[in-house]
Each structure stands twice: as structure tokens, then as C-alpha cells.
Amino acid sequence: MLTVCHLYPTLLNLYGDRGNIIAFVRRCRWRGIPVRVREVNLGETVEFKGIDFLFLGGGSDREQGILTGDLRRHASALAAAIEEGLVILAICGGYQLLGLYYQPLVGPEIPGLGILDLYTRAGTKRLIGNVVIETKLDGEKVRVCGFENHSGQTFLGNIKPLGRVLKGYGNNGRDGFEGARYKNVFCSYLHGPLLPKNPALTDHLIRLALARRGMDCPLSPLDDSIEHLANKVMLNRLGVAKG
Ligand code: GLN
């Protein structure tokens, strides 16, 4: 049984981010892999050792400000779980909060957990639009598409990006990087939601979660023809179709 945890589902769930949980769960169940979902809200406790896939969605500056104090209660347990290989997907606002801080355009700095070596500062121009990035999953190049809408510009320290921007802005619109990746933590600005649009990434996360529980086996194939077609349409529309 895999356990999925949605941290702050009412606060961190922008632009249908919950679809990431749905995609993860469905693609497990379609293969007969039992999976359950736990929602953890403000003030509640969570035992990260019992979690296989942790999801933090996007949230507005206001929502980030509301939850950052509560999130801090989990900081050391979460940092330890990350070192031990917990599989995490963090999108946009959730991504920013794993870093050192987020400085909004107005108002005080929102401190992050400081687990990942990155920081975010709001720019005057919102970075909005469709995005395509190239990343590597198990050594294979994959084009991942999604939608971004953020004022935060993220800069990476000693941490790898998730991918290279082919279209769109990514982390800051300047250095060509998108997202961040550390151990089994995947961070991205891509809404969409990300996982339903990119089944290869979803399956990669499922495989990592299973492997962490000692079940390191190939996943049975599913019919992804519609997802691949949708992906192809977007790549064509954005002028970054594979040659
Ligand atoms: N508040 C953050 C920003 O605008 C995050 C927004 C989001 O999660 N989409 O940068």
C-alpha cells in the first residue's frame, strides 16, 4: 500500500494542482497498486516515515504567508525524510517554501524551510504562459509541458534544476533553468496540472516510491495515447516539436 500525502490541500492547490494527486493515484490503481491519500492541514501532525509520495501545490503569496509558520513545525522531520529518499513533488508556491525564503513584491519576506539551497524574489512582471522543459528521467531526455503563473523568480544555489527551458520563463526568465531536483525531490513552476499532462514523469515518481519500499520492478504499460497526443499538440503549438 502506497500512501500519498497532500500537505495543506486547501491552501496549496492552485490551478487544479490536486490533479497531480489524482494522476498519481489513478496510474497506481490502474495497475493494481493499492494507494491511499492523506490530507494534512494546518495544525495536524504527519509521520513522514509512513508517507510514500508527498505533494505540495502552488499557493498565492497570501496563502504562503498563512502556512509558513505551521510548515516550520515539520522542518526537521521533513529534511530527514528527504535525506532518506522521500518522493516529493512541489509546485510553484510549495517549491518556493522548500527554499530559503520568498520575498514578495510588497510585505515582509516569507521564510522558507531552508531545506533546498534556493531563494525566490518577486519581480515586477508576472511570468505567465505555457512552458516546455527538457529533463532527464532515468537518463532519458523527456519533454515536459505545463503552465506557469508566478511573480517569484527563483535562483538556485548548490542544487540542480529539474530541466532546461525550451519555451516559457521557468525559474526566473533569465538563466534558462526550470525547477529544482534533489534526491527524490522534484520542484517545478509547472501547473497544468503537471502529472496528468506528463505521464512519463508520473510513472517515474511511482517507480521511485515503490523502489523506496523495496519494490523495484518495471511498471506495466498503460494506454497513454491521448496524453501523448495532447503533449504533441502543445509541443507543435509552441514550436518545440521533437525533430
Ligand atoms: N506566490 C507565488 C508567486 O506568485 C506562487 C504562485 C503560485 O504558486 N502559482 O510567485
Short mmCIF file of C-alpha atoms and ligand atoms in Angstrom, two decimals:
data_model
loop_
_atom_site.label_atom_id
_atom_site.label_comp_id
_atom_site.label_asym_id
_atom_site.label_seq_id
_atom_site.Cartn_x
_atom_site.Cartn_y
_atom_site.Cartn_z
CA MET A 1 0.00 0.00 0.00
CA LEU A 2 1.41 3.37 -1.01
CA THR A 3 0.41 6.45 0.98
CA VAL A 4 0.13 9.80 -0.73
CA CYS A 5 0.08 12.96 1.37
CA HIS A 6 -1.31 16.29 0.23
CA LEU A 7 0.09 18.93 2.54
CA TYR A 8 -2.30 21.86 3.10
CA PRO A 9 -4.81 20.80 0.40
CA THR A 10 -7.00 23.87 0.89
CA LEU A 11 -4.12 26.36 0.81
CA LEU A 12 -1.73 24.75 -1.67
CA ASN A 13 -3.91 23.83 -4.63
CA LEU A 14 -3.70 26.42 -7.42
CA TYR A 15 -4.90 25.92 -10.99
CA GLY A 16 -6.04 22.35 -10.40
CA ASP A 17 -2.81 21.21 -8.74
CA ARG A 18 -4.82 18.50 -6.98
CA GLY A 19 -4.85 16.80 -10.40
CA ASN A 20 -1.29 15.71 -9.60
CA ILE A 21 -2.61 13.56 -6.76
CA ILE A 22 -5.39 12.19 -8.97
CA ALA A 23 -2.93 11.24 -11.73
CA PHE A 24 -0.54 9.55 -9.28
CA VAL A 25 -3.37 7.61 -7.63
CA ARG A 26 -5.12 6.60 -10.87
CA ARG A 27 -1.95 5.38 -12.53
CA CYS A 28 -1.22 3.24 -9.48
CA ARG A 29 -4.75 1.83 -9.26
CA TRP A 30 -4.98 1.09 -12.98
CA ARG A 31 -2.04 -1.22 -12.37
CA GLY A 32 -3.48 -2.80 -9.25
CA ILE A 33 -1.08 -0.98 -6.90
CA PRO A 34 -3.04 -0.13 -3.73
CA VAL A 35 -2.78 3.51 -2.74
CA ARG A 36 -4.47 5.83 -0.27
CA VAL A 37 -4.45 9.62 0.17
CA ARG A 38 -3.98 11.54 3.41
CA GLU A 39 -4.66 15.23 3.62
CA VAL A 40 -2.72 17.15 6.26
CA ASN A 41 -3.99 20.59 7.24
CA LEU A 42 -2.79 23.41 9.47
CA GLY A 43 -2.01 22.19 12.99
CA GLU A 44 -2.19 18.49 12.13
CA THR A 45 0.64 16.03 12.62
CA VAL A 46 2.21 13.85 9.99
CA GLU A 47 4.65 10.97 10.23
CA PHE A 48 6.78 11.29 7.10
CA LYS A 49 8.15 7.77 7.57
CA GLY A 50 4.70 6.46 6.65
CA ILE A 51 4.40 8.60 3.52
CA ASP A 52 5.47 7.41 0.06
CA PHE A 53 4.64 10.47 -2.02
CA LEU A 54 4.33 13.96 -0.61
CA PHE A 55 2.70 16.70 -2.64
CA LEU A 56 2.88 20.46 -2.07
CA GLY A 57 0.92 22.51 -4.57
CA GLY A 58 1.07 26.13 -5.56
CA GLY A 59 -0.31 28.91 -3.41
CA SER A 60 -0.63 32.65 -3.59
CA ASP A 61 1.61 34.94 -1.53
CA ARG A 62 -1.23 35.31 0.96
CA GLU A 63 -1.63 31.56 1.40
CA GLN A 64 2.11 31.07 1.70
CA GLY A 65 2.15 33.68 4.46
CA ILE A 66 -0.63 31.84 6.32
CA LEU A 67 1.05 28.46 6.37
CA THR A 68 4.76 29.15 6.61
CA GLY A 69 4.76 29.19 10.43
CA ASP A 70 2.88 25.90 10.61
CA LEU A 71 5.10 24.33 7.96
CA ARG A 72 8.14 25.11 10.05
CA ARG A 73 6.96 22.60 12.70
CA HIS A 74 7.67 19.89 10.12
CA ALA A 75 11.07 21.25 9.01
CA SER A 76 13.49 18.85 10.69
CA ALA A 77 11.36 15.74 10.15
CA LEU A 78 10.87 16.69 6.50
CA ALA A 79 14.58 17.36 5.99
CA ALA A 80 15.40 13.94 7.46
CA ALA A 81 12.77 12.24 5.29
CA ILE A 82 14.19 13.92 2.18
CA GLU A 83 17.68 12.65 3.02
CA GLU A 84 16.20 9.19 3.44
CA GLY A 85 14.60 9.33 -0.04
CA LEU A 86 11.01 10.52 0.41
CA VAL A 87 9.50 11.21 -3.02
CA ILE A 88 8.19 14.77 -3.20
CA LEU A 89 6.60 16.91 -5.86
CA ALA A 90 6.44 20.61 -5.01
CA ILE A 91 4.84 23.08 -7.37
CA CYS A 92 5.34 26.85 -7.51
CA GLY A 93 4.40 28.25 -4.07
CA GLY A 94 5.20 24.88 -2.46
CA TYR A 95 8.52 24.79 -4.33
CA GLN A 96 9.43 28.27 -3.11
CA LEU A 97 8.75 27.28 0.52
CA LEU A 98 11.26 24.42 0.44
CA GLY A 99 13.94 27.02 -0.27
CA LEU A 100 15.46 29.69 1.92
CA TYR A 101 12.89 32.47 1.51
CA TYR A 102 10.41 34.16 -0.75
CA GLN A 103 10.46 37.94 -0.89
CA PRO A 104 7.11 39.16 -2.28
CA LEU A 105 6.86 42.48 -4.07
CA VAL A 106 5.07 44.01 -1.09
CA GLY A 107 5.21 42.90 2.50
CA PRO A 108 7.75 41.07 4.58
CA GLU A 109 9.89 38.18 3.50
CA ILE A 110 8.23 34.78 3.83
CA PRO A 111 10.76 32.41 5.33
CA GLY A 112 11.06 29.00 3.70
CA LEU A 113 12.21 25.76 5.28
CA GLY A 114 15.74 26.23 4.00
CA ILE A 115 15.96 22.57 3.05
CA LEU A 116 16.87 23.31 -0.55
CA ASP A 117 19.59 25.76 -1.50
CA LEU A 118 17.50 28.27 -3.45
CA TYR A 119 15.77 31.57 -2.89
CA THR A 120 12.95 33.50 -4.56
CA ARG A 121 12.29 37.20 -5.05
CA ALA A 122 9.24 38.64 -6.73
CA GLY A 123 9.80 40.54 -9.95
CA THR A 124 7.59 43.36 -11.21
CA LYS A 125 6.43 41.32 -14.20
CA ARG A 126 4.43 38.13 -13.63
CA LEU A 127 5.79 35.18 -15.56
CA ILE A 128 2.75 33.65 -17.22
CA GLY A 129 2.23 31.21 -20.06
CA ASN A 130 2.78 27.75 -21.42
CA VAL A 131 6.11 26.11 -20.74
CA VAL A 132 8.08 23.24 -22.18
CA ILE A 133 11.21 21.98 -20.50
CA GLU A 134 13.63 19.20 -21.22
CA THR A 135 14.56 17.00 -18.31
CA LYS A 136 16.18 13.61 -17.90
CA LEU A 137 14.33 10.70 -16.30
CA ASP A 138 16.43 7.58 -15.80
CA GLY A 139 18.96 9.03 -18.24
CA GLU A 140 16.35 9.55 -20.94
CA LYS A 141 15.53 13.02 -22.27
CA VAL A 142 11.85 13.87 -21.77
CA ARG A 143 9.95 16.99 -22.81
CA VAL A 144 7.61 18.10 -20.07
CA CYS A 145 4.91 20.68 -20.64
CA GLY A 146 2.78 22.79 -18.33
CA PHE A 147 1.57 26.25 -17.48
CA GLU A 148 3.23 28.83 -15.25
CA ASN A 149 1.93 31.89 -13.42
CA HIS A 150 4.24 33.38 -10.80
CA SER A 151 5.81 36.63 -9.80
CA GLY A 152 8.55 34.88 -7.86
CA GLN A 153 11.89 34.49 -9.57
CA THR A 154 13.84 31.59 -8.16
CA PHE A 155 17.61 31.31 -8.17
CA LEU A 156 19.38 28.04 -7.46
CA GLY A 157 22.43 27.70 -5.23
CA ASN A 158 24.08 24.33 -4.87
CA ILE A 159 21.21 22.33 -6.35
CA LYS A 160 20.40 21.04 -9.82
CA PRO A 161 17.49 22.36 -11.90
CA LEU A 162 14.72 19.98 -12.90
CA GLY A 163 15.27 20.88 -16.52
CA ARG A 164 16.18 23.35 -19.19
CA VAL A 165 13.54 25.75 -20.54
CA LEU A 166 12.67 25.26 -24.21
CA LYS A 167 9.68 27.59 -24.11
CA GLY A 168 8.43 29.90 -21.39
CA TYR A 169 10.16 31.51 -18.41
CA GLY A 170 10.96 28.78 -15.89
CA ASN A 171 12.63 29.71 -12.62
CA ASN A 172 13.31 33.36 -13.40
CA GLY A 173 13.10 34.01 -17.13
CA ARG A 174 16.84 34.61 -17.30
CA ASP A 175 19.08 31.62 -16.67
CA GLY A 176 17.16 29.01 -18.69
CA PHE A 177 16.61 26.72 -15.71
CA GLU A 178 13.29 25.33 -14.55
CA GLY A 179 12.55 23.80 -11.19
CA ALA A 180 14.94 22.02 -8.90
CA ARG A 181 15.85 18.47 -8.16
CA TYR A 182 17.49 16.96 -5.10
CA LYS A 183 17.49 13.24 -4.25
CA ASN A 184 13.83 12.24 -4.81
CA VAL A 185 12.51 15.80 -4.55
CA PHE A 186 11.12 17.30 -7.75
CA CYS A 187 10.27 21.00 -7.75
CA SER A 188 8.69 22.87 -10.61
CA TYR A 189 6.80 26.01 -11.55
CA LEU A 190 4.64 23.95 -13.87
CA HIS A 191 0.96 23.79 -13.17
CA GLY A 192 -1.20 22.19 -15.80
CA PRO A 193 -1.60 20.16 -13.68
CA LEU A 194 1.86 18.74 -14.27
CA LEU A 195 1.41 14.99 -13.78
CA PRO A 196 -1.76 14.39 -15.84
CA LYS A 197 -0.06 16.21 -18.72
CA ASN A 198 3.17 14.27 -18.36
CA PRO A 199 2.59 10.56 -17.66
CA ALA A 200 6.29 9.70 -18.01
CA LEU A 201 7.04 11.91 -15.01
CA THR A 202 4.12 10.45 -13.05
CA ASP A 203 5.36 6.92 -13.65
CA HIS A 204 8.88 7.95 -12.72
CA LEU A 205 7.61 9.17 -9.33
CA ILE A 206 5.57 5.99 -8.82
CA ARG A 207 8.63 3.86 -9.60
CA LEU A 208 10.76 5.85 -7.14
CA ALA A 209 8.11 5.49 -4.42
CA LEU A 210 7.88 1.73 -4.97
CA ALA A 211 11.66 1.32 -5.10
CA ARG A 212 11.97 3.07 -1.74
CA ARG A 213 9.74 0.31 -0.31
CA GLY A 214 11.92 -2.37 -1.90
CA MET A 215 9.60 -2.96 -4.87
CA ASP A 216 11.96 -2.12 -7.68
CA CYS A 217 10.13 -3.52 -10.68
CA PRO A 218 9.07 -2.18 -14.08
CA LEU A 219 5.54 -0.75 -14.23
CA SER A 220 3.03 -2.41 -16.52
CA PRO A 221 2.36 -0.19 -19.54
CA LEU A 222 -0.87 1.81 -19.76
CA ASP A 223 -2.56 3.28 -22.81
CA ASP A 224 -1.15 6.81 -22.86
CA SER A 225 -2.09 7.59 -26.45
CA ILE A 226 -4.36 10.53 -25.57
CA GLU A 227 -1.81 12.03 -23.17
CA HIS A 228 0.96 11.70 -25.76
CA LEU A 229 -1.24 13.28 -28.41
CA ALA A 230 -2.03 16.20 -26.09
CA ASN A 231 1.67 16.61 -25.35
CA LYS A 232 2.50 16.55 -29.07
CA VAL A 233 -0.17 19.16 -29.84
CA MET A 234 1.32 21.50 -27.22
CA LEU A 235 4.89 20.99 -28.43
CA ASN A 236 3.77 21.72 -32.00
CA ARG A 237 1.77 24.76 -30.96
CA LEU A 238 4.71 26.14 -29.02
CA GLY A 239 7.16 25.46 -31.83
CA VAL A 240 9.33 22.99 -29.93
CA ALA A 241 8.21 19.74 -31.54
CA LYS A 242 10.82 16.99 -31.42
CA GLY A 243 12.75 16.65 -34.69
N1 GLN B 1 3.03 33.33 -4.77
C1 GLN B 1 3.96 32.80 -5.65
C2 GLN B 1 4.32 33.67 -6.84
O1 GLN B 1 3.48 34.38 -7.40
C3 GLN B 1 3.49 31.43 -6.07
C4 GLN B 1 2.38 31.43 -7.08
C5 GLN B 1 1.98 30.04 -7.49
O2 GLN B 1 2.05 29.11 -6.70
N2 GLN B 1 1.46 29.91 -8.71
O3 GLN B 1 5.46 33.65 -7.20
#
